């Protein structure tokens, strides 16, 4: 069978489950289920959500339409309409056609039902339900690697949440990278979390949303001009000016993890920044090193670092470029060890043919197949321990 990946070994570090309407509720304890917000697509009301998602879920009962979608996963529709977007067994067939050796699986909207609502019990109860659900979805095939969601509201409960997620089979821990409300994630109270993930060989991930400053303040859009549409044809998600802002909070948290000595103290901790682009990474490497040069004599914590800050990034952190970024230039100028392939399937933001776009960039940069192998597989193998 000819696959989208072809003969090349590829680990996909970003894909998504498009949740059925009652998906999260079905995995939640009764006390948590009663407090969960209804699933709602960005920019759409609950009634619109229910109708769209139920229509896509019911499509499985139409053998003719299902066979049509199954025949061409790569060229078919995306989002909820994609074959394998919601059903685990269909996802196995979709992955067979895509041909990836493994695929990290994030949810899409589930975190909006419980996260950042000011209710700590709901945050952790919802996360536990989410983690049981994503582990169950991925249990049908060892190539599917479920990504747990781990809130940071309470250090002790965070560790308990992460431990439970590992026990049920999740293979990575997704933390929110928004501005902390009280303790920084680099506070010593969170050290047990980093120790747990290090010992379990489970990477910590940051991903576009949730609670990550993805959009500019709305007043910047109040500019007297026609706003245009977002990636998916609406007006409530990311647009051009938001795009320039979306990685800043994650960059800040990552920089704090370096400068506050998290990677020094936990050298086995691996970290991935997913669906946040990578064009900003070269400047981060320089800025981290310059910050120590400028402030190293005055800040005692910086003297505890035994390597240049950029070396911690190279040793322990990996990034996924957007499909339209010049990844050939990034690899040539920042090193082959930093960057990861991702498809974002079945989200449309991943592009129609990311393999071809990335390969074209590598070819233009004169990079050989051997030089780009870490991008396609090696760096993901390191990150995921596969």
Tab-separated table of C-alpha atoms in Angstrom:
chain	number	residue	atom	x	y	z
A	1	UNK	CA	0.000	0.000	0.000
A	2	UNK	CA	1.380	3.380	-1.011
A	3	UNK	CA	1.138	5.840	1.853
A	4	UNK	CA	1.438	9.606	2.111
A	5	UNK	CA	4.759	9.231	3.973
A	6	UNK	CA	6.074	6.892	1.283
A	7	UNK	CA	9.304	5.094	2.124
A	8	UNK	CA	10.427	7.789	4.539
A	9	UNK	CA	10.257	7.116	8.301
A	10	UNK	CA	8.150	9.895	9.837
A	11	UNK	CA	6.920	10.473	13.370
A	12	UNK	CA	4.049	12.986	13.427
A	13	UNK	CA	4.219	15.183	16.531
A	14	UNK	CA	0.860	16.907	16.134
A	15	UNK	CA	-2.551	15.482	15.301
A	16	UNK	CA	-5.991	15.900	16.829
A	17	UNK	CA	-9.150	14.173	17.916
A	18	UNK	CA	-12.295	16.082	16.912
A	19	UNK	CA	-14.462	15.347	19.927
A	20	UNK	CA	-18.035	14.043	19.699
A	21	UNK	CA	-20.525	16.207	21.583
A	22	UNK	CA	-20.709	14.014	24.681
A	23	UNK	CA	-17.130	12.725	24.540
A	24	UNK	CA	-15.760	14.428	27.656
A	25	UNK	CA	-18.936	13.890	29.678
A	26	UNK	CA	-18.771	10.155	29.046
A	27	UNK	CA	-15.393	9.937	30.833
A	28	UNK	CA	-16.155	12.329	33.705
A	29	UNK	CA	-17.215	11.497	37.237
A	30	UNK	CA	-20.832	12.469	37.876
A	31	UNK	CA	-19.931	15.450	40.075
A	32	UNK	CA	-17.605	16.785	37.392
A	33	UNK	CA	-19.945	16.016	34.488
A	34	UNK	CA	-22.632	18.180	36.050
A	35	UNK	CA	-20.314	21.209	35.939
A	36	UNK	CA	-18.751	20.751	32.509
A	37	UNK	CA	-19.454	23.444	29.971
A	38	UNK	CA	-21.086	22.222	26.766
A	39	UNK	CA	-18.811	21.538	23.830
A	40	UNK	CA	-18.807	24.576	21.580
A	41	UNK	CA	-16.823	25.134	18.408
A	42	UNK	CA	-14.934	28.421	18.310
A	43	UNK	CA	-17.219	31.001	16.761
A	44	UNK	CA	-20.316	28.784	16.925
A	45	UNK	CA	-23.115	28.378	19.433
A	46	UNK	CA	-24.006	25.128	21.136
A	47	UNK	CA	-26.925	24.423	18.805
A	48	UNK	CA	-24.713	24.858	15.759
A	49	UNK	CA	-22.054	22.680	17.374
A	50	UNK	CA	-24.464	19.881	18.171
A	51	UNK	CA	-25.910	19.794	14.661
A	52	UNK	CA	-22.536	19.824	12.897
A	53	UNK	CA	-20.820	17.279	15.112
A	54	UNK	CA	-23.786	14.918	15.233
A	55	UNK	CA	-24.029	15.056	11.457
A	56	UNK	CA	-20.380	14.014	11.139
A	57	UNK	CA	-20.765	11.299	13.777
A	58	UNK	CA	-23.864	9.892	12.051
A	59	UNK	CA	-22.015	9.707	8.739
A	60	UNK	CA	-20.514	6.403	9.922
A	61	UNK	CA	-23.937	4.834	9.357
A	62	UNK	CA	-23.744	5.679	5.651
A	63	UNK	CA	-21.577	2.935	4.068
A	64	UNK	CA	-21.321	4.692	0.712
A	65	UNK	CA	-20.191	8.037	2.120
A	66	UNK	CA	-17.851	6.344	4.588
A	67	UNK	CA	-16.224	4.272	1.834
A	68	UNK	CA	-15.756	7.406	-0.251
A	69	UNK	CA	-13.944	9.189	2.585
A	70	UNK	CA	-11.900	6.119	3.488
A	71	UNK	CA	-10.665	5.798	-0.084
A	72	UNK	CA	-8.802	9.112	0.022
A	73	UNK	CA	-7.900	10.291	3.502
A	74	UNK	CA	-5.101	12.612	2.373
A	75	UNK	CA	-7.099	14.380	-0.319
A	76	UNK	CA	-10.426	14.346	1.511
A	77	UNK	CA	-12.051	16.947	3.767
A	78	UNK	CA	-10.550	18.018	7.078
A	79	UNK	CA	-11.863	18.968	10.491
A	80	UNK	CA	-14.900	17.110	11.745
A	81	UNK	CA	-15.657	15.929	8.203
A	82	UNK	CA	-12.404	13.960	7.863
A	83	UNK	CA	-12.353	10.181	7.948
A	84	UNK	CA	-10.975	9.153	11.342
A	85	UNK	CA	-11.441	12.543	12.956
A	86	UNK	CA	-13.777	11.219	15.675
A	87	UNK	CA	-13.883	7.431	15.525
A	88	UNK	CA	-10.875	5.506	16.881
A	89	UNK	CA	-11.187	2.535	14.535
A	90	UNK	CA	-11.474	4.841	11.543
A	91	UNK	CA	-8.389	6.649	12.802
A	92	UNK	CA	-6.377	3.450	12.449
A	93	UNK	CA	-7.370	3.259	8.776
A	94	UNK	CA	-6.527	6.931	8.294
A	95	UNK	CA	-3.109	6.415	9.859
A	96	UNK	CA	-2.514	3.434	7.562
A	97	UNK	CA	-2.921	5.776	4.588
A	98	UNK	CA	-0.889	8.573	6.122
A	99	UNK	CA	1.904	6.119	6.833
A	100	UNK	CA	3.352	7.785	9.930
A	101	UNK	CA	5.253	5.528	12.328
A	102	UNK	CA	3.578	7.243	15.266
A	103	UNK	CA	1.277	10.184	15.873
A	104	UNK	CA	0.819	12.335	18.948
A	105	UNK	CA	-2.899	12.929	19.477
A	106	UNK	CA	-4.203	16.103	21.144
A	107	UNK	CA	-7.861	16.922	21.648
A	108	UNK	CA	-9.281	20.028	19.968
A	109	UNK	CA	-11.952	21.725	22.080
A	110	UNK	CA	-12.309	19.581	25.217
A	111	UNK	CA	-10.119	21.769	27.425
A	112	UNK	CA	-12.511	24.694	26.910
A	113	UNK	CA	-15.139	22.719	28.819
A	114	UNK	CA	-13.202	22.761	32.098
A	115	UNK	CA	-10.005	24.808	31.970
A	116	UNK	CA	-9.522	28.424	33.141
A	117	UNK	CA	-12.984	28.753	34.632
A	118	UNK	CA	-11.933	29.591	38.194
A	119	UNK	CA	-12.975	26.209	39.618
A	120	UNK	CA	-9.958	24.156	40.716
A	121	UNK	CA	-11.970	20.988	41.311
A	122	UNK	CA	-13.454	21.268	37.833
A	123	UNK	CA	-10.019	21.933	36.312
A	124	UNK	CA	-8.539	18.731	37.690
A	125	UNK	CA	-11.706	16.656	37.392
A	126	UNK	CA	-12.099	17.732	33.779
A	127	UNK	CA	-8.432	17.017	33.071
A	128	UNK	CA	-8.758	13.509	34.519
A	129	UNK	CA	-11.774	12.838	32.316
A	130	UNK	CA	-9.899	14.231	29.310
A	131	UNK	CA	-6.881	12.043	30.005
A	132	UNK	CA	-8.913	8.868	30.407
A	133	UNK	CA	-10.699	9.684	27.169
A	134	UNK	CA	-7.649	10.396	25.053
A	135	UNK	CA	-5.883	7.306	26.408
A	136	UNK	CA	-8.927	5.211	25.498
A	137	UNK	CA	-9.073	6.685	21.995
A	138	UNK	CA	-5.400	5.868	21.398
A	139	UNK	CA	-5.555	2.391	22.945
A	140	UNK	CA	-6.715	0.851	19.663
A	141	UNK	CA	-3.280	1.188	18.018
A	142	UNK	CA	0.250	1.531	19.498
A	143	UNK	CA	1.091	4.155	16.872
A	144	UNK	CA	-1.390	6.554	18.466
A	145	UNK	CA	0.186	8.379	21.408
A	146	UNK	CA	-2.299	10.186	23.636
A	147	UNK	CA	-1.439	13.605	25.056
A	148	UNK	CA	-2.711	14.294	28.575
A	149	UNK	CA	-3.785	17.744	29.723
A	150	UNK	CA	-2.262	18.764	33.074
A	151	UNK	CA	-3.455	21.978	34.796
A	152	UNK	CA	-1.054	24.017	36.933
A	153	UNK	CA	-3.423	25.555	39.478
A	154	UNK	CA	-2.197	23.479	42.426
A	155	UNK	CA	1.274	21.849	42.455
A	156	UNK	CA	0.272	18.783	44.471
A	157	UNK	CA	-2.840	18.083	42.402
A	158	UNK	CA	-0.829	18.701	39.243
A	159	UNK	CA	1.522	15.864	40.158
A	160	UNK	CA	-1.412	13.595	41.004
A	161	UNK	CA	-3.049	14.443	37.664
A	162	UNK	CA	0.143	13.729	35.721
A	163	UNK	CA	0.717	10.452	37.560
A	164	UNK	CA	-2.820	9.281	36.847
A	165	UNK	CA	-2.436	10.241	33.174
A	166	UNK	CA	0.719	8.165	32.882
A	167	UNK	CA	-0.949	5.218	34.606
A	168	UNK	CA	-3.877	5.211	32.148
A	169	UNK	CA	-1.494	5.239	29.181
A	170	UNK	CA	-0.905	8.857	28.113
A	171	UNK	CA	2.480	9.394	26.494
A	172	UNK	CA	2.975	13.159	26.899
A	173	UNK	CA	1.835	15.920	29.266
A	174	UNK	CA	0.394	19.133	27.829
A	175	UNK	CA	0.625	22.100	30.194
A	176	UNK	CA	-1.015	25.522	29.708
A	177	UNK	CA	1.542	28.222	28.941
A	178	UNK	CA	-0.501	31.292	29.786
A	179	UNK	CA	0.659	33.891	32.308
A	180	UNK	CA	0.656	32.279	35.784
A	181	UNK	CA	-1.882	33.630	38.252
A	182	UNK	CA	0.218	32.891	41.344
A	183	UNK	CA	3.200	30.531	41.307
A	184	UNK	CA	5.481	30.298	38.296
A	185	UNK	CA	5.680	26.736	36.926
A	186	UNK	CA	9.406	27.032	37.719
A	187	UNK	CA	8.719	27.418	41.470
A	188	UNK	CA	10.289	24.601	43.535
A	189	UNK	CA	6.789	23.430	44.468
A	190	UNK	CA	6.527	22.112	40.890
A	191	UNK	CA	9.803	20.169	41.058
A	192	UNK	CA	7.933	16.901	41.795
A	193	UNK	CA	6.151	17.302	38.451
A	194	UNK	CA	9.397	17.635	36.498
A	195	UNK	CA	10.895	14.745	38.459
A	196	UNK	CA	7.914	12.520	37.695
A	197	UNK	CA	7.964	13.279	33.971
A	198	UNK	CA	11.728	12.796	33.810
A	199	UNK	CA	11.603	9.435	35.562
A	200	UNK	CA	8.670	8.256	33.444
A	201	UNK	CA	10.320	9.432	30.202
A	202	UNK	CA	7.200	11.465	29.404
A	203	UNK	CA	7.786	14.808	27.660
A	204	UNK	CA	6.154	18.052	28.725
A	205	UNK	CA	4.472	19.856	25.822
A	206	UNK	CA	3.137	23.317	25.121
A	207	UNK	CA	0.620	23.651	22.309
A	208	UNK	CA	-1.352	26.429	20.648
A	209	UNK	CA	-4.037	27.215	23.257
A	210	UNK	CA	-5.326	26.881	25.890
A	211	UNK	CA	-4.860	29.976	27.995
A	212	UNK	CA	-1.809	30.927	26.007
A	213	UNK	CA	-2.320	34.462	24.753
A	214	UNK	CA	-3.149	33.337	21.215
A	215	UNK	CA	-4.894	36.568	20.314
A	216	UNK	CA	-4.024	40.223	20.520
A	217	UNK	CA	-6.235	42.359	22.745
A	218	UNK	CA	-9.448	42.923	20.825
A	219	UNK	CA	-8.902	46.696	20.708
A	220	UNK	CA	-6.119	46.154	18.157
A	221	UNK	CA	-8.778	44.739	15.834
A	222	UNK	CA	-10.989	47.787	16.370
A	223	UNK	CA	-9.161	49.583	13.574
A	224	UNK	CA	-11.907	50.794	11.276
A	225	UNK	CA	-11.007	48.251	8.607
A	226	UNK	CA	-12.608	45.107	7.186
A	227	UNK	CA	-11.276	42.298	9.414
A	228	UNK	CA	-11.286	39.413	6.922
A	229	UNK	CA	-11.592	35.776	7.908
A	230	UNK	CA	-9.562	33.384	10.007
A	231	UNK	CA	-7.916	30.094	9.005
A	232	UNK	CA	-11.190	28.200	8.920
A	233	UNK	CA	-13.370	30.844	7.304
A	234	UNK	CA	-14.851	32.481	10.400
A	235	UNK	CA	-13.886	35.501	12.415
A	236	UNK	CA	-13.394	34.290	15.975
A	237	UNK	CA	-10.074	32.481	15.725
A	238	UNK	CA	-6.559	33.527	14.799
A	239	UNK	CA	-5.914	36.159	12.140
A	240	UNK	CA	-2.703	37.737	10.841
A	241	UNK	CA	-1.956	40.040	13.774
A	242	UNK	CA	-2.811	37.285	16.253
A	243	UNK	CA	-0.400	34.982	14.417
A	244	UNK	CA	2.502	37.313	15.221
A	245	UNK	CA	1.634	37.086	18.917
A	246	UNK	CA	0.718	33.463	19.483
A	247	UNK	CA	4.054	32.031	20.646
A	248	UNK	CA	5.046	34.800	23.089
A	249	UNK	CA	3.640	33.243	26.268
A	250	UNK	CA	5.174	29.863	25.467
A	251	UNK	CA	8.511	31.523	24.715
A	252	UNK	CA	8.353	33.296	28.082
A	253	UNK	CA	7.640	30.081	29.989
A	254	UNK	CA	10.374	28.197	28.141
A	255	UNK	CA	12.883	30.971	28.850
A	256	UNK	CA	11.960	30.871	32.540
A	257	UNK	CA	12.461	27.099	32.606
A	258	UNK	CA	15.975	27.623	31.256
A	259	UNK	CA	16.996	30.611	33.382
A	260	UNK	CA	15.403	29.278	36.581
A	261	UNK	CA	17.383	26.065	36.213
A	262	UNK	CA	14.641	23.523	35.501
A	263	UNK	CA	16.644	21.893	32.688
A	264	UNK	CA	19.827	22.113	34.777
A	265	UNK	CA	18.172	20.300	37.677
A	266	UNK	CA	16.274	17.824	35.486
A	267	UNK	CA	18.583	16.957	32.572
A	268	UNK	CA	16.378	14.049	31.491
A	269	UNK	CA	13.276	16.242	31.142
A	270	UNK	CA	12.295	16.629	27.489
A	271	UNK	CA	10.097	19.445	26.197
A	272	UNK	CA	8.259	20.091	22.929
A	273	UNK	CA	6.622	23.285	21.674
A	274	UNK	CA	3.930	22.189	19.248
A	275	UNK	CA	1.908	24.212	16.714
A	276	UNK	CA	3.588	27.422	17.823
A	277	UNK	CA	5.891	27.838	14.844
A	278	UNK	CA	9.694	27.943	14.943
A	279	UNK	CA	10.817	31.076	13.094
A	280	UNK	CA	11.352	32.772	16.455
A	281	UNK	CA	13.684	30.096	17.822
A	282	UNK	CA	17.034	31.438	16.487
A	283	UNK	CA	16.461	34.762	18.223
A	284	UNK	CA	15.469	32.995	21.450
A	285	UNK	CA	18.780	31.100	21.474
A	286	UNK	CA	20.759	34.319	21.086
A	287	UNK	CA	18.620	36.243	23.575
A	288	UNK	CA	18.964	33.588	26.280
A	289	UNK	CA	22.745	33.603	25.981
A	290	UNK	CA	22.834	37.395	25.959
A	291	UNK	CA	20.638	37.580	29.053
A	292	UNK	CA	23.216	35.591	31.029
A	293	UNK	CA	26.042	37.708	29.682
A	294	UNK	CA	24.217	40.855	30.758
A	295	UNK	CA	22.838	39.728	34.124
A	296	UNK	CA	24.969	36.761	35.161
A	297	UNK	CA	27.047	38.768	37.646
A	298	UNK	CA	23.988	40.185	39.396
A	299	UNK	CA	21.526	37.286	39.603
A	300	UNK	CA	22.777	34.413	41.781
A	301	UNK	CA	20.484	31.820	40.181
A	302	UNK	CA	22.165	32.309	36.812
A	303	UNK	CA	25.543	31.350	38.293
A	304	UNK	CA	24.135	27.873	38.963
A	305	UNK	CA	23.797	27.164	35.238
A	306	UNK	CA	26.644	24.928	34.070
A	307	UNK	CA	26.014	25.430	30.351
A	308	UNK	CA	25.118	28.268	28.026
A	309	UNK	CA	21.307	28.693	28.100
A	310	UNK	CA	21.015	27.861	24.417
A	311	UNK	CA	22.707	24.516	25.090
A	312	UNK	CA	19.863	23.464	27.399
A	313	UNK	CA	17.447	24.153	24.539
A	314	UNK	CA	19.532	22.095	22.135
A	315	UNK	CA	19.815	19.264	24.637
A	316	UNK	CA	16.204	19.037	25.786
A	317	UNK	CA	13.733	21.062	23.686
A	318	UNK	CA	12.226	20.550	20.223
A	319	UNK	CA	9.928	22.741	18.058
A	320	UNK	CA	7.450	22.227	15.195
A	321	UNK	CA	7.670	24.769	12.344
A	322	UNK	CA	4.579	25.847	10.458
A	323	UNK	CA	4.306	24.134	7.079
A	324	UNK	CA	4.892	27.470	5.310
A	325	UNK	CA	8.022	28.408	7.285
A	326	UNK	CA	11.490	28.083	5.738
A	327	UNK	CA	12.532	25.020	7.702
A	328	UNK	CA	15.571	24.567	5.446
A	329	UNK	CA	16.918	27.910	6.630
A	330	UNK	CA	16.085	27.062	10.248
A	331	UNK	CA	17.961	23.758	10.124
A	332	UNK	CA	20.897	25.291	8.285
A	333	UNK	CA	21.258	28.209	10.693
A	334	UNK	CA	20.133	26.793	14.047
A	335	UNK	CA	20.953	23.109	13.775
A	336	UNK	CA	19.238	19.857	12.757
A	337	UNK	CA	18.543	18.769	16.348
A	338	UNK	CA	15.837	21.339	17.145
A	339	UNK	CA	12.936	20.818	14.755
A	340	UNK	CA	10.124	18.284	14.326
A	341	UNK	CA	7.699	17.243	11.615
A	342	UNK	CA	4.001	17.741	12.342
A	343	UNK	CA	0.908	17.383	10.173
A	344	UNK	CA	-1.745	18.891	12.501
A	345	UNK	CA	-4.097	16.349	10.885
A	346	UNK	CA	-7.058	16.664	10.504
A	347	UNK	CA	-6.915	20.407	11.215
A	348	UNK	CA	-6.768	22.537	8.071
A	349	UNK	CA	-4.009	24.711	9.556
A	350	UNK	CA	-1.561	21.902	8.835
A	351	UNK	CA	-1.790	22.497	5.090
A	352	UNK	CA	-2.730	20.156	2.293
A	353	UNK	CA	0.739	18.700	1.700
A	354	UNK	CA	3.163	19.545	4.535
A	355	UNK	CA	5.648	16.840	3.515
A	356	UNK	CA	6.067	18.420	0.084
A	357	UNK	CA	6.358	21.928	1.511
A	358	UNK	CA	8.991	20.947	4.058
A	359	UNK	CA	10.914	18.924	1.468
A	360	UNK	CA	10.884	21.826	-0.994
A	361	UNK	CA	12.430	24.034	1.679
A	362	UNK	CA	15.110	21.445	2.410
A	363	UNK	CA	15.880	21.046	-1.294
A	364	UNK	CA	16.170	24.805	-1.767
A	365	UNK	CA	18.631	24.908	1.137
A	366	UNK	CA	20.700	22.098	-0.401
A	367	UNK	CA	20.162	19.739	2.541
A	368	UNK	CA	20.583	16.008	2.009
A	369	UNK	CA	18.198	13.305	3.147
A	370	UNK	CA	20.677	12.343	5.840
A	371	UNK	CA	20.807	15.903	7.148
A	372	UNK	CA	17.027	16.119	7.372
A	373	UNK	CA	16.368	12.677	8.884
A	374	UNK	CA	16.293	14.146	12.425
A	375	UNK	CA	13.450	16.437	11.367
A	376	UNK	CA	11.322	13.616	9.987
A	377	UNK	CA	11.927	11.065	12.728
A	378	UNK	CA	15.034	11.275	14.891
A	379	UNK	CA	14.102	14.325	16.935
A	380	UNK	CA	10.620	12.973	17.604
A	381	UNK	CA	12.104	9.646	18.669
A	382	UNK	CA	14.242	11.542	21.174
A	383	UNK	CA	11.335	13.656	22.407
A	384	UNK	CA	8.919	10.754	22.782
A	385	UNK	CA	11.312	8.015	23.763
A	386	UNK	CA	10.091	5.739	20.963
